CSV table of C-alpha atoms in Angstrom, one decimal:
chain,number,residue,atom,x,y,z
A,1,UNK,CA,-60.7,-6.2,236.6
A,2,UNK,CA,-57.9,-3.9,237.5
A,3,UNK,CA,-58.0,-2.6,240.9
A,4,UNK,CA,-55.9,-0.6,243.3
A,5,UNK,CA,-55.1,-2.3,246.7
A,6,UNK,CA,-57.9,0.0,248.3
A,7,UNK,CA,-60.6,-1.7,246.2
A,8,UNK,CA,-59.1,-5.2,246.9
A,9,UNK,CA,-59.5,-4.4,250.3
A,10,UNK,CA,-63.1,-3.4,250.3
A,11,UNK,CA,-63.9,-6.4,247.7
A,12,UNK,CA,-62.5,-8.7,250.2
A,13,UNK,CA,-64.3,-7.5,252.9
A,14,UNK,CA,-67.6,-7.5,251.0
A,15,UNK,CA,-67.1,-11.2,249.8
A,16,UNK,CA,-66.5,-12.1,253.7
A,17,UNK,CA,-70.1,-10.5,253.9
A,18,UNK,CA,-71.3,-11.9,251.5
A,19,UNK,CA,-70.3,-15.3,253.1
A,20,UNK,CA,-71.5,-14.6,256.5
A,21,UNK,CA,-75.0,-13.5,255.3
A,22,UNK,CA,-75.0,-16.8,253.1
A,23,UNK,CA,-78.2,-18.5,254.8
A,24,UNK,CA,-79.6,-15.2,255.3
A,25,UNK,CA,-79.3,-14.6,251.9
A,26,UNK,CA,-80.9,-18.7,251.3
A,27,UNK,CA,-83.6,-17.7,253.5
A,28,UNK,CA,-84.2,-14.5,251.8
A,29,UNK,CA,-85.3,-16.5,248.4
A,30,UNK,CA,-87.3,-18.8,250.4
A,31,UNK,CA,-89.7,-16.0,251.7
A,32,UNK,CA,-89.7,-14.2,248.0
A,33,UNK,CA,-91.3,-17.9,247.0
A,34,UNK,CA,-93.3,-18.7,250.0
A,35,UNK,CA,-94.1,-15.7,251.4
A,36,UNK,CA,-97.9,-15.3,251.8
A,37,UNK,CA,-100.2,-12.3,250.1
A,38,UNK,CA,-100.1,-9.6,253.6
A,39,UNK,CA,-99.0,-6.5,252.4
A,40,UNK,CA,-97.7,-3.1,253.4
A,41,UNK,CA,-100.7,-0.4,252.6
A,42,UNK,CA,-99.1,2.8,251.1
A,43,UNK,CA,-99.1,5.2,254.2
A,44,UNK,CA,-101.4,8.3,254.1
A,45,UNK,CA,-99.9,11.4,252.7
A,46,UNK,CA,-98.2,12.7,249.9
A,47,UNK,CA,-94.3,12.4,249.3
A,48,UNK,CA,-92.8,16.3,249.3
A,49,UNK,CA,-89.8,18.1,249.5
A,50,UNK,CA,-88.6,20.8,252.6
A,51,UNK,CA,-85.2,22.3,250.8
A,52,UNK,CA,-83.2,19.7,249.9
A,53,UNK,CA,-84.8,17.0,251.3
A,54,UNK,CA,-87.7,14.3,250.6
A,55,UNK,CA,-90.1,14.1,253.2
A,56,UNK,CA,-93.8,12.2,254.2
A,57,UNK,CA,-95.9,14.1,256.8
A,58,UNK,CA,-92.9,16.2,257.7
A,59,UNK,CA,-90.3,13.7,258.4
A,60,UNK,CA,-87.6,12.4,256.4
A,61,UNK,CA,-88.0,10.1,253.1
A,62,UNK,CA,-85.3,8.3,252.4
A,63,UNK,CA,-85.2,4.6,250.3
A,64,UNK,CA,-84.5,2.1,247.8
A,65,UNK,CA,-86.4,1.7,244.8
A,66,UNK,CA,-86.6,-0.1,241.0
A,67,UNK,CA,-87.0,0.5,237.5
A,68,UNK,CA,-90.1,-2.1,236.0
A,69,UNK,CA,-90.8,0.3,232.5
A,70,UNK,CA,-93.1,-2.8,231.0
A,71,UNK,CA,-95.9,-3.0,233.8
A,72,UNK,CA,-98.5,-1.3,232.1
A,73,UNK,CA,-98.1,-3.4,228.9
A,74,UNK,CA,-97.7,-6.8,230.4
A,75,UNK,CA,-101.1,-5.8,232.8
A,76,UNK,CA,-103.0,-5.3,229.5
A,77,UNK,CA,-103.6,-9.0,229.3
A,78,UNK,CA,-105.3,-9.9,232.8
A,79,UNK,CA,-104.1,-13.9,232.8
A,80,UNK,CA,-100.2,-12.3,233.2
A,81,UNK,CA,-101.3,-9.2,235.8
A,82,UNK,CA,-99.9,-11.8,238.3
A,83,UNK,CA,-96.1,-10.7,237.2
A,84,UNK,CA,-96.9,-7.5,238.7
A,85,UNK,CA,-98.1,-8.6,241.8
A,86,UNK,CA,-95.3,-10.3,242.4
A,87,UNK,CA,-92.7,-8.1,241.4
A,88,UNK,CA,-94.2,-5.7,243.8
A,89,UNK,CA,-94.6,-8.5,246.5
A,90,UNK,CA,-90.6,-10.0,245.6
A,91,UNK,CA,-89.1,-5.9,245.8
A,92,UNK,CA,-91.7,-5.2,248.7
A,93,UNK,CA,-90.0,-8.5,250.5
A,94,UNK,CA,-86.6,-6.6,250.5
A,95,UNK,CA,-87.2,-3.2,251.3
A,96,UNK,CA,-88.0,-1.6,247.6
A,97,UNK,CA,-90.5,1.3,248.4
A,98,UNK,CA,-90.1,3.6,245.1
A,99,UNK,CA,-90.6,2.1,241.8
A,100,UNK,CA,-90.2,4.1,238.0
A,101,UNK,CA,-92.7,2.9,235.3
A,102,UNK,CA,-94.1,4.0,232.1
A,103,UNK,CA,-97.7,5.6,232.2
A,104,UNK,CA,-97.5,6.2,227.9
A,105,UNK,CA,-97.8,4.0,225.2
A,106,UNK,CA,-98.2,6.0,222.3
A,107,UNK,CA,-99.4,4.5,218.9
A,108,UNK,CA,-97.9,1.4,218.4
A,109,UNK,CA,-98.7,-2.2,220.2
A,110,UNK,CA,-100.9,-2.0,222.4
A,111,UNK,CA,-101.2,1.7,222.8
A,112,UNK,CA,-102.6,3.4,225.8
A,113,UNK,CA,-102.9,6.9,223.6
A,114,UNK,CA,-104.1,4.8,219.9
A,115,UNK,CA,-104.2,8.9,218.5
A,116,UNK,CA,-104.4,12.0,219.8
A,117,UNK,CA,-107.1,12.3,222.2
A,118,UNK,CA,-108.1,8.4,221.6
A,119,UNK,CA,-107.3,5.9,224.4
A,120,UNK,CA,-107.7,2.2,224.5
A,121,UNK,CA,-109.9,2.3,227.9
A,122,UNK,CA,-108.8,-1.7,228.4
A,123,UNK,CA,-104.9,-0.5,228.7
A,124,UNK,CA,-106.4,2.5,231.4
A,125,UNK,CA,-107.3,-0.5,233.1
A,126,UNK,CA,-103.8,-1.8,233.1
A,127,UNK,CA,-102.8,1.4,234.5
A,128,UNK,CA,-105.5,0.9,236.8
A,129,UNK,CA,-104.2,-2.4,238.1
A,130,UNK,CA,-100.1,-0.9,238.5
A,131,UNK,CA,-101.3,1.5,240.6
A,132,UNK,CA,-103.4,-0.3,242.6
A,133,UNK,CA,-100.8,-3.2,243.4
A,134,UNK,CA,-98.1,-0.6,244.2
A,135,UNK,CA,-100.5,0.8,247.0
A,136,UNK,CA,-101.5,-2.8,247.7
A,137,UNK,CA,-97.9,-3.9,248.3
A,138,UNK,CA,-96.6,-0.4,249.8
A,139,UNK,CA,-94.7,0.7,247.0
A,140,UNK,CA,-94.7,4.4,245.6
A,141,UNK,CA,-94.8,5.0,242.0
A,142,UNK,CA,-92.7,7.5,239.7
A,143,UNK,CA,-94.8,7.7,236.6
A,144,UNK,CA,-93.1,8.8,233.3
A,145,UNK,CA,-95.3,10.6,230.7
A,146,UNK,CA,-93.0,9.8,227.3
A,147,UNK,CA,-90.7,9.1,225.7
A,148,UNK,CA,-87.4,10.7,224.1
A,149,UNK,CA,-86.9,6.9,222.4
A,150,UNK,CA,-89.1,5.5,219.7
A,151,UNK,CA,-90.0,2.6,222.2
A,152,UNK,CA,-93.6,2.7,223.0
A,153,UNK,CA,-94.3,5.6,220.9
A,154,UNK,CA,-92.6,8.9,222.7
A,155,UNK,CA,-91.2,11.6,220.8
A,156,UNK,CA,-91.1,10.4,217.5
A,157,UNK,CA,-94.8,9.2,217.3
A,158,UNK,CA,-96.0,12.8,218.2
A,159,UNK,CA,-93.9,13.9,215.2
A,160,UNK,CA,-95.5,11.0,213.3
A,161,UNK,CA,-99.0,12.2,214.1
A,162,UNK,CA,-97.8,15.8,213.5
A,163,UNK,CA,-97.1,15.3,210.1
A,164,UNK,CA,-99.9,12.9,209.1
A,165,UNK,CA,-101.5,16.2,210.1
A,166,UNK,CA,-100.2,18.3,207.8
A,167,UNK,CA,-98.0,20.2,210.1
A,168,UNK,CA,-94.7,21.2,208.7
A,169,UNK,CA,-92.1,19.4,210.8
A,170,UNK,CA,-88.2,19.2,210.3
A,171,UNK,CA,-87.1,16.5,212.8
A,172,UNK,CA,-87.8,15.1,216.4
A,173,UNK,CA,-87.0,18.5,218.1
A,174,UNK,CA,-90.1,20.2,216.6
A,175,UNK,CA,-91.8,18.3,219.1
A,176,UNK,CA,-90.5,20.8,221.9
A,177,UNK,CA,-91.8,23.7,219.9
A,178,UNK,CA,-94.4,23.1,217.8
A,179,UNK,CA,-97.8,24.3,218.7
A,180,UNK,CA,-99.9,21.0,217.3
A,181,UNK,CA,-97.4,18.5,219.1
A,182,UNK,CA,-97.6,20.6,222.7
A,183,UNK,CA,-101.1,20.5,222.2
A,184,UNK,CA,-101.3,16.5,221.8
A,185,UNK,CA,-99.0,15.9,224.9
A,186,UNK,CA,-100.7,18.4,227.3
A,187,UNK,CA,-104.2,16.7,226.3
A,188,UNK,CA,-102.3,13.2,227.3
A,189,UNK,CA,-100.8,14.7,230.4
A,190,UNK,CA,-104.8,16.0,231.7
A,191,UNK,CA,-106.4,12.9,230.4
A,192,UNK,CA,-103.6,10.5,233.0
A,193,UNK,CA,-103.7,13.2,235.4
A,194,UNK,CA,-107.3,13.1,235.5
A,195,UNK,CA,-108.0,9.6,235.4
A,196,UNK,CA,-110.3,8.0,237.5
A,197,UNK,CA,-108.5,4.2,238.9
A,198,UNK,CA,-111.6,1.8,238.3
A,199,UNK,CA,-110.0,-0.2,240.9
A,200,UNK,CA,-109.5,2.5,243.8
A,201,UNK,CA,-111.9,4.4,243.0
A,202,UNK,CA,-109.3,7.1,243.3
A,203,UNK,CA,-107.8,10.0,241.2
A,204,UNK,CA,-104.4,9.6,240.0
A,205,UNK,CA,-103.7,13.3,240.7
A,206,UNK,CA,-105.1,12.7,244.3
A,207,UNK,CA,-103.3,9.2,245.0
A,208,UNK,CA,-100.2,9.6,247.0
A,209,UNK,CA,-99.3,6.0,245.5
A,210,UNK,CA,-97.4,8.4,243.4
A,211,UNK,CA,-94.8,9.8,244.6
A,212,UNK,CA,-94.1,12.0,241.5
A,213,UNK,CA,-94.2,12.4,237.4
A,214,UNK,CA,-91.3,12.7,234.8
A,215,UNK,CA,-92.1,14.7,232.2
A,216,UNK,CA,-89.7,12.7,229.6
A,217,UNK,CA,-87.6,9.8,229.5
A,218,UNK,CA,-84.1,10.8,229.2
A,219,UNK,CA,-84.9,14.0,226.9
A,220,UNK,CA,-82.2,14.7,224.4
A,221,UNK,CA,-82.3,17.9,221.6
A,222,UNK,CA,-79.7,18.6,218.8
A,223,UNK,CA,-80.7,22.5,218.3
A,224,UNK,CA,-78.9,23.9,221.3
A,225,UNK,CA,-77.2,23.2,224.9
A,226,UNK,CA,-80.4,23.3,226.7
A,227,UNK,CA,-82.6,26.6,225.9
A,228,UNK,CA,-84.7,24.6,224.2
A,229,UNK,CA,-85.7,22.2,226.7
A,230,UNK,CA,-85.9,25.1,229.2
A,231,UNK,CA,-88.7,26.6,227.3
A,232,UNK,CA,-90.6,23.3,226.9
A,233,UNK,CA,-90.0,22.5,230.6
A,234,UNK,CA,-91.2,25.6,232.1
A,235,UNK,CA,-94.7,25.3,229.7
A,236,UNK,CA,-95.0,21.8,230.4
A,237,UNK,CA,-94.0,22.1,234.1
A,238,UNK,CA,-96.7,25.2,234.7
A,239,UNK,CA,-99.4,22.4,232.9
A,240,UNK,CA,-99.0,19.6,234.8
A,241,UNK,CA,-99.3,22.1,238.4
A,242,UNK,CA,-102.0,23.8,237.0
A,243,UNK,CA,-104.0,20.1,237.0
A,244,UNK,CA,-102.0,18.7,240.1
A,245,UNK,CA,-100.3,20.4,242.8
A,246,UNK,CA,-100.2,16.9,245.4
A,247,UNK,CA,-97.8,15.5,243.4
A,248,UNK,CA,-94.0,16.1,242.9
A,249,UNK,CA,-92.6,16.4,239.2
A,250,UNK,CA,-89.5,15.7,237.8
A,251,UNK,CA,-87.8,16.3,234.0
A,252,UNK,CA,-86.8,12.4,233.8
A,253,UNK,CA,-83.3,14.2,232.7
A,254,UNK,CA,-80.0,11.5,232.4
A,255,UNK,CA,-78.4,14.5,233.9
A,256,UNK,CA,-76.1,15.7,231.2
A,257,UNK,CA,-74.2,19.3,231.7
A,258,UNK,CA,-74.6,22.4,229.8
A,259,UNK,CA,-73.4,25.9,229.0
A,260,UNK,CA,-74.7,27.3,232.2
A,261,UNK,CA,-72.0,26.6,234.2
A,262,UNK,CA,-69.0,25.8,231.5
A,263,UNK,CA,-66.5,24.0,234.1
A,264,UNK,CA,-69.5,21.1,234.7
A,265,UNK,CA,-68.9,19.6,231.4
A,266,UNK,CA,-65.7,18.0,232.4
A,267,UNK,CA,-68.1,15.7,233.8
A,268,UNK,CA,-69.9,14.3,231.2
A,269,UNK,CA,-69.3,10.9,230.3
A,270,UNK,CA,-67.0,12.8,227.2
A,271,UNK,CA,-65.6,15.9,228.4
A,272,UNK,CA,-67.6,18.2,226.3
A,273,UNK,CA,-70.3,16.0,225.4
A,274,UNK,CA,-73.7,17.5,225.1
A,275,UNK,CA,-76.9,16.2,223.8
A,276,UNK,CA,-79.4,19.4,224.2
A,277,UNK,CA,-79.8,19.0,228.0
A,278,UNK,CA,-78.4,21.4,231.1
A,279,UNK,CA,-79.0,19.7,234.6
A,280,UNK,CA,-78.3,22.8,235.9
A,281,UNK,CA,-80.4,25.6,234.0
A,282,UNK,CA,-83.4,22.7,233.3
A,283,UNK,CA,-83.6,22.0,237.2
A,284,UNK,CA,-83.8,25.0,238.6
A,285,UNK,CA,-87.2,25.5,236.9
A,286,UNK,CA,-89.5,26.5,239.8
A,287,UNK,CA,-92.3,24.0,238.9
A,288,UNK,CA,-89.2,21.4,239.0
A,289,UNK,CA,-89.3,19.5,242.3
A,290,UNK,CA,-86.5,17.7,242.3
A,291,UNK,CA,-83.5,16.2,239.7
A,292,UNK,CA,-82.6,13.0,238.6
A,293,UNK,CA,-79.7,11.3,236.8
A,294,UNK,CA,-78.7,8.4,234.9
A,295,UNK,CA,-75.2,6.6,234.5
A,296,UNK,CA,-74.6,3.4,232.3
A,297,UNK,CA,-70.8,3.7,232.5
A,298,UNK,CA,-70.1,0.3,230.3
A,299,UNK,CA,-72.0,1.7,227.7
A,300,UNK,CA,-71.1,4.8,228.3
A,301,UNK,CA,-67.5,4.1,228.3
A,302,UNK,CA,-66.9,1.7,226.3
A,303,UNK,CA,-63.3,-0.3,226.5
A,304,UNK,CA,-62.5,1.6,229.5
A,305,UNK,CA,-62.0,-0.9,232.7
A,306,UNK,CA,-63.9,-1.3,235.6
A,307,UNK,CA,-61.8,1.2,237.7
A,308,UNK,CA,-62.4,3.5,235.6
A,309,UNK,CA,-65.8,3.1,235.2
A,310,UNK,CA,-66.4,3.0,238.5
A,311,UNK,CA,-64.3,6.4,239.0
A,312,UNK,CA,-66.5,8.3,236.4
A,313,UNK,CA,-69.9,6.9,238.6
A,314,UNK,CA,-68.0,8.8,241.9
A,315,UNK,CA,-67.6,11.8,240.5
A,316,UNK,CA,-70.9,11.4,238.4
A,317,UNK,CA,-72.8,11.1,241.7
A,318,UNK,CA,-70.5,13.8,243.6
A,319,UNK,CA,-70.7,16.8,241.3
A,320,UNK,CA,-74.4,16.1,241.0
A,321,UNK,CA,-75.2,15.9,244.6
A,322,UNK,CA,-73.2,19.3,245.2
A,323,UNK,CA,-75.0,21.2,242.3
A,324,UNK,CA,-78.1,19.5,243.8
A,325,UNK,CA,-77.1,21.0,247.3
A,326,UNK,CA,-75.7,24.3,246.7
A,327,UNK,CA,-77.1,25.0,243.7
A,328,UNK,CA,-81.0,23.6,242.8
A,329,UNK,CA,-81.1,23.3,246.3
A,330,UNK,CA,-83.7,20.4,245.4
A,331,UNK,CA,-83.7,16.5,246.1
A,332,UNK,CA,-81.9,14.5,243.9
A,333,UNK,CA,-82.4,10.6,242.9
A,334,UNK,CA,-80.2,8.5,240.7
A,335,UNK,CA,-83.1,7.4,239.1
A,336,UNK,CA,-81.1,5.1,236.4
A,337,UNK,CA,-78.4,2.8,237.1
A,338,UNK,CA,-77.3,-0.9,236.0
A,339,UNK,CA,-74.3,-3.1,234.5
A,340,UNK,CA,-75.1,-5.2,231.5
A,341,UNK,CA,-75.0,-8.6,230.9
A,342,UNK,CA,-74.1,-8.3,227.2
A,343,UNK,CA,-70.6,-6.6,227.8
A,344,UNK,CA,-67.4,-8.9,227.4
A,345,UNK,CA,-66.4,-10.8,230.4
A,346,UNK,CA,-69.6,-10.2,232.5
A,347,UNK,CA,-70.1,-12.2,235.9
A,348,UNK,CA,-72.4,-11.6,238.2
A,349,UNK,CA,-69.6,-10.9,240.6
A,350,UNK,CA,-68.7,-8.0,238.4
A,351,UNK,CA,-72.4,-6.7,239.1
A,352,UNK,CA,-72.4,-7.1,242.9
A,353,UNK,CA,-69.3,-5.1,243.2
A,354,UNK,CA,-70.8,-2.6,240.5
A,355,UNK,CA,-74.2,-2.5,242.7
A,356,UNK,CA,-72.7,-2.4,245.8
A,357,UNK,CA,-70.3,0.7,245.0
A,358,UNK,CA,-73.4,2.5,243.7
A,359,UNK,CA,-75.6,1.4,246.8
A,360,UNK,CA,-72.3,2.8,249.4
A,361,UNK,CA,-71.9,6.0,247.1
A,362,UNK,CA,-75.9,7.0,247.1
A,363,UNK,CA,-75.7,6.3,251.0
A,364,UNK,CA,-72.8,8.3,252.1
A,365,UNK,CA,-74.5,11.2,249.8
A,366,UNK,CA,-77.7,10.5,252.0
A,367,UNK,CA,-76.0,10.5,255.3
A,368,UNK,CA,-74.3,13.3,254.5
A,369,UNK,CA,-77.0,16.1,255.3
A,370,UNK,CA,-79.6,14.5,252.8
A,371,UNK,CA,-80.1,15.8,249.4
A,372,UNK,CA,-79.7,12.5,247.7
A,373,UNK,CA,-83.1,10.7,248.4
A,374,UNK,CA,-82.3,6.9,247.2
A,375,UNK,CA,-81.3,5.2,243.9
A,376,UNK,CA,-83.7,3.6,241.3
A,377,UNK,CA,-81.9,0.3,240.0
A,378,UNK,CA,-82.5,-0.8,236.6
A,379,UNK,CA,-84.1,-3.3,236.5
A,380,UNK,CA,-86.5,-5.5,237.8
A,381,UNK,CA,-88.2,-9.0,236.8
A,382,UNK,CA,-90.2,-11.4,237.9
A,383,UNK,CA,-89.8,-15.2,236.9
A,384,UNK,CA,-90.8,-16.2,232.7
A,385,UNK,CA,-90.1,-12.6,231.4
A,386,UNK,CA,-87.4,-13.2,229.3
A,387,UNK,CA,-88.8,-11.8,226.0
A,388,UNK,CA,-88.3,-8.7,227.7
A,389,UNK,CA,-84.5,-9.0,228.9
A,390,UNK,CA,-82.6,-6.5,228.5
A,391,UNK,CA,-79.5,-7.4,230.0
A,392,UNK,CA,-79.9,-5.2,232.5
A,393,UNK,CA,-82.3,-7.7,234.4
A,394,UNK,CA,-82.5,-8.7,238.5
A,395,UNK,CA,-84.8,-11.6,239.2
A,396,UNK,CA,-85.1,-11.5,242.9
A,397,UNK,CA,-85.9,-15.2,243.3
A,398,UNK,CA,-83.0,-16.2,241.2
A,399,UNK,CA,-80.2,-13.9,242.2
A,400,UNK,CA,-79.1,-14.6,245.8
A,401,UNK,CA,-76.0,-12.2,246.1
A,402,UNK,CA,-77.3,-9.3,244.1
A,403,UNK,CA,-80.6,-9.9,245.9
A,404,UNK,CA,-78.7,-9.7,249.2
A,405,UNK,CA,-76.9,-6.6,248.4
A,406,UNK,CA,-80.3,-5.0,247.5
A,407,UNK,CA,-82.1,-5.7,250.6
A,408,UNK,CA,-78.4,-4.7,252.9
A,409,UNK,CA,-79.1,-1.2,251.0
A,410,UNK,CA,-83.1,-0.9,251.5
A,411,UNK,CA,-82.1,-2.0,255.3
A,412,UNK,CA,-79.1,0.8,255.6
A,413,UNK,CA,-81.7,3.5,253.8
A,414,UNK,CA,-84.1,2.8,256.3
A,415,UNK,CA,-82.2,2.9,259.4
A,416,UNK,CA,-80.3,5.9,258.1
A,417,UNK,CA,-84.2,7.3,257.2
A,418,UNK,CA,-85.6,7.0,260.9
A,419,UNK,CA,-82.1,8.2,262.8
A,420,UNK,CA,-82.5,11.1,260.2
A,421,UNK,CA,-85.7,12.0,262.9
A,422,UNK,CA,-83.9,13.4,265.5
A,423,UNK,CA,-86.2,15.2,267.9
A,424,UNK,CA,-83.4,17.1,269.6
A,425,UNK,CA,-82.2,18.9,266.5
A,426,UNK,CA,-82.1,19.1,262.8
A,427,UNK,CA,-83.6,16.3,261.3
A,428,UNK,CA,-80.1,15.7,259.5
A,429,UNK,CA,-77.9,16.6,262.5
A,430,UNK,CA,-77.7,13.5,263.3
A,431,UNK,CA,-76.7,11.8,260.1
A,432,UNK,CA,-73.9,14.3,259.6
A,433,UNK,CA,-71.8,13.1,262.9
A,434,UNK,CA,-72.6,9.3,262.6
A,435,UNK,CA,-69.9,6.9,260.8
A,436,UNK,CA,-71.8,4.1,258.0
A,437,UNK,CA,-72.8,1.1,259.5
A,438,UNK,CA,-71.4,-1.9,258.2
A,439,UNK,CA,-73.8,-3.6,255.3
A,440,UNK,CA,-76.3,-6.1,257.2
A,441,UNK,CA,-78.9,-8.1,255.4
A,442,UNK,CA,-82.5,-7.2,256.8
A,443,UNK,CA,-84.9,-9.8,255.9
């Protein structure tokens, strides 16, 4: 790893952390074992946004949260729903209040959505049983409608369906434009909206388990720098308010620049580089709450060295955060984020210092008059779920030093959350004119 003395220094110091917080740390996987079914009820009230800002009955929302994409599947079959329990029970035990899951399956293995307008009322269920765990276990939910990816159905399955209906379609992007295809995905997005939990008893669109829906995963389009999207975003957008206006929606965007503002694509991973999206023009959408980006810099960069992977996340973070500020004028979440195990010369040092330069960089952003609301790791496990690895995975139980870096971040998020309610000024006064506490393991 090639570092400058500057990073040496802060390594060092994090290592003597590390080693201080040891049997905190030892304790910490003790209680994700032992610790006994109580839970943390979601509070009343829905998550919203005042400018820039998340906020829950008016005061501040800040936090720390996980990506889990597989829950719905793995709750299909009800002798394995206990893998979601205690995922939510292991992130709940270190301060993970937001999680990012699928709510689509479309065709495919076990689909929730078999064909248009057919569902598979036993996968509802599974559904059913994500969202009632994540209120169990105080945990909010950002639900993603589909796919960009071929994995569990998304874009490419509507296209299938299109043209098994005749409809004349040319390639993947007809699904932002063409009539039959917007009509199958806004029937999906009323039939989840609408949905009745068998378990709660409660609507989705009037649970405020959910903090929000993504329209897309990580939409990408070849015919232009972003116009395209724009149009599909605005009808899609106007939809899902029209059904439910509780909830806060996001694109699901990875954040890539556009022609909007020409000097921001210097900062894409590939000066330049453009794959059909514009974070700015695509965010400012009215019916858009709030923006989201996603950085995978050693797959994104591949054969460039840690520093300079871990320069491209700073000013990935950065130029987001001041668009998001000055610009959108909207919350933003890093709603993607994760080192692989699959690239040469992994360790899981490499990943603390990877996840700890994130977690310091999203809470200097957050300290720093708001706008960033909290980071969304990818991802999380539970114990015996190694047929879905990735090599992005976290098991909580079995990771004591990325574990303890995690729960040193929820702990700073929430501190830095209830000194943001200053009741003799701004809500983010205070934040501005205080220096970062030093990491501290809160268990």
């Amino acid at each position: 790893m090639a570092c400058t003395g500057k990073i040496i220094f802060i390594w060092g110091s994090f290592l003597l952390i590390s080693l201080l917080n040891v049997n905190r740390a030892r304790n910490l996987l003790v209680a994700l074992v032992c610790k006994p079914s109580s839970n943390n009820p979601i509070a009343s009230g829905f998550i919203q946004t005042r400018d820039t800002h998340f906020v829950l009955n008016g005061s501040p929302f800040l936090f720390n949260g996980f990506n889990s994409y597989w829950m719905m599947q793995v709750a299909v079959e009800p002798s394995e729903r206990y893998k979601i329990s205690n995922v939510f029970r292991e992130a709940s035990a270190v301060g993970l209040n937001v999680c990012r899951t699928w709510a689509f399956s479309d065709g495919g293995y076990q689909p929730l959505q078999i064909s248009p307008g057919v569902y598979d009322e036993l996968v509802f269920q599974a559904l059913d049983f994500v969202v009632s765990e994540a209120r169990k276990y105080g945990v909010r939910l950002v639900l993603t409608l589909t796919n960009n990816l071929q994995d569990y159905g998304g874009r490419p399955q509507y296209v299938q369906w299109a043209r098994s209906a005749g409809e004349p379609v040319n390639s993947d992007d007809d699904f932002y434009t063409n009539a039959v295809m917007k009509g199958y995905y806004k029937n999906y997005v009323k039939k989840v909206l609408t949905r009745l939990n068998t378990i709660t008893g409660i609507a989705y669109k009037d649970d405020p388990t959910i903090m929000a829906w993504e329209l897309i995963n990580e939409p990408r389009c070849q015919v232009d720098s972003g116009k395209t999207i724009n149009v599909w975003v605005q009808e899609m957008g106007s939809y899902v308010k029209s059904i439910d206006n509780k909830h806060l929606l996001g694109i699901g965007m990875e954040g890539f620049y556009g022609d909007s503002i020409q000097d921001r694509k210097q900062y894409n991973p590939i000066p330049g580089y453009q794959v059909g999206t514009d974070f700015i023009s695509n965010n400012l959408i009215k019916e858009i709450d709030f923006a989201t980006i996603h950085a995978y810099p050693d797959a994104w960069l591949p054969g460039q060295d840690d520093r300079l992977q871990i320069a491209f996340i700073q000013r990935w973070l950065t130029s987001h955060w001041t668009d998001s500020r000055t610009i959108l004028k909207k919350p933003l979440i890093f709603a993607e984020f994760g080192k692989s195990k699959t690239c040469p010369g992994f360790n899981i040092s490499a990943m603390d210092y990877f996840l700890n330069i994130v977690y310091t960089n999203i809470y200097n952003l957050a300290k720093n008059g708001g706008t960033m609301g909290g980071g969304l790791v990818w991802q999380i496990f539970t114990e015996g779920m190694e047929s879905y690895y990735d090599g992005y995975e976290i098991v909580l139980s079995q990771n004591p030093s990325t574990t303890s870096i995690i729960a040193q971040q929820s702990n700073k998020m929430t501190k830095l959350q209830h000194s943001l309610n200053n009741p003799h000024g701004d809500i983010f006064e205070q934040a501005k004119d205080e220096a970062p506490d030093e990491p501290s393991l809160s268990i």
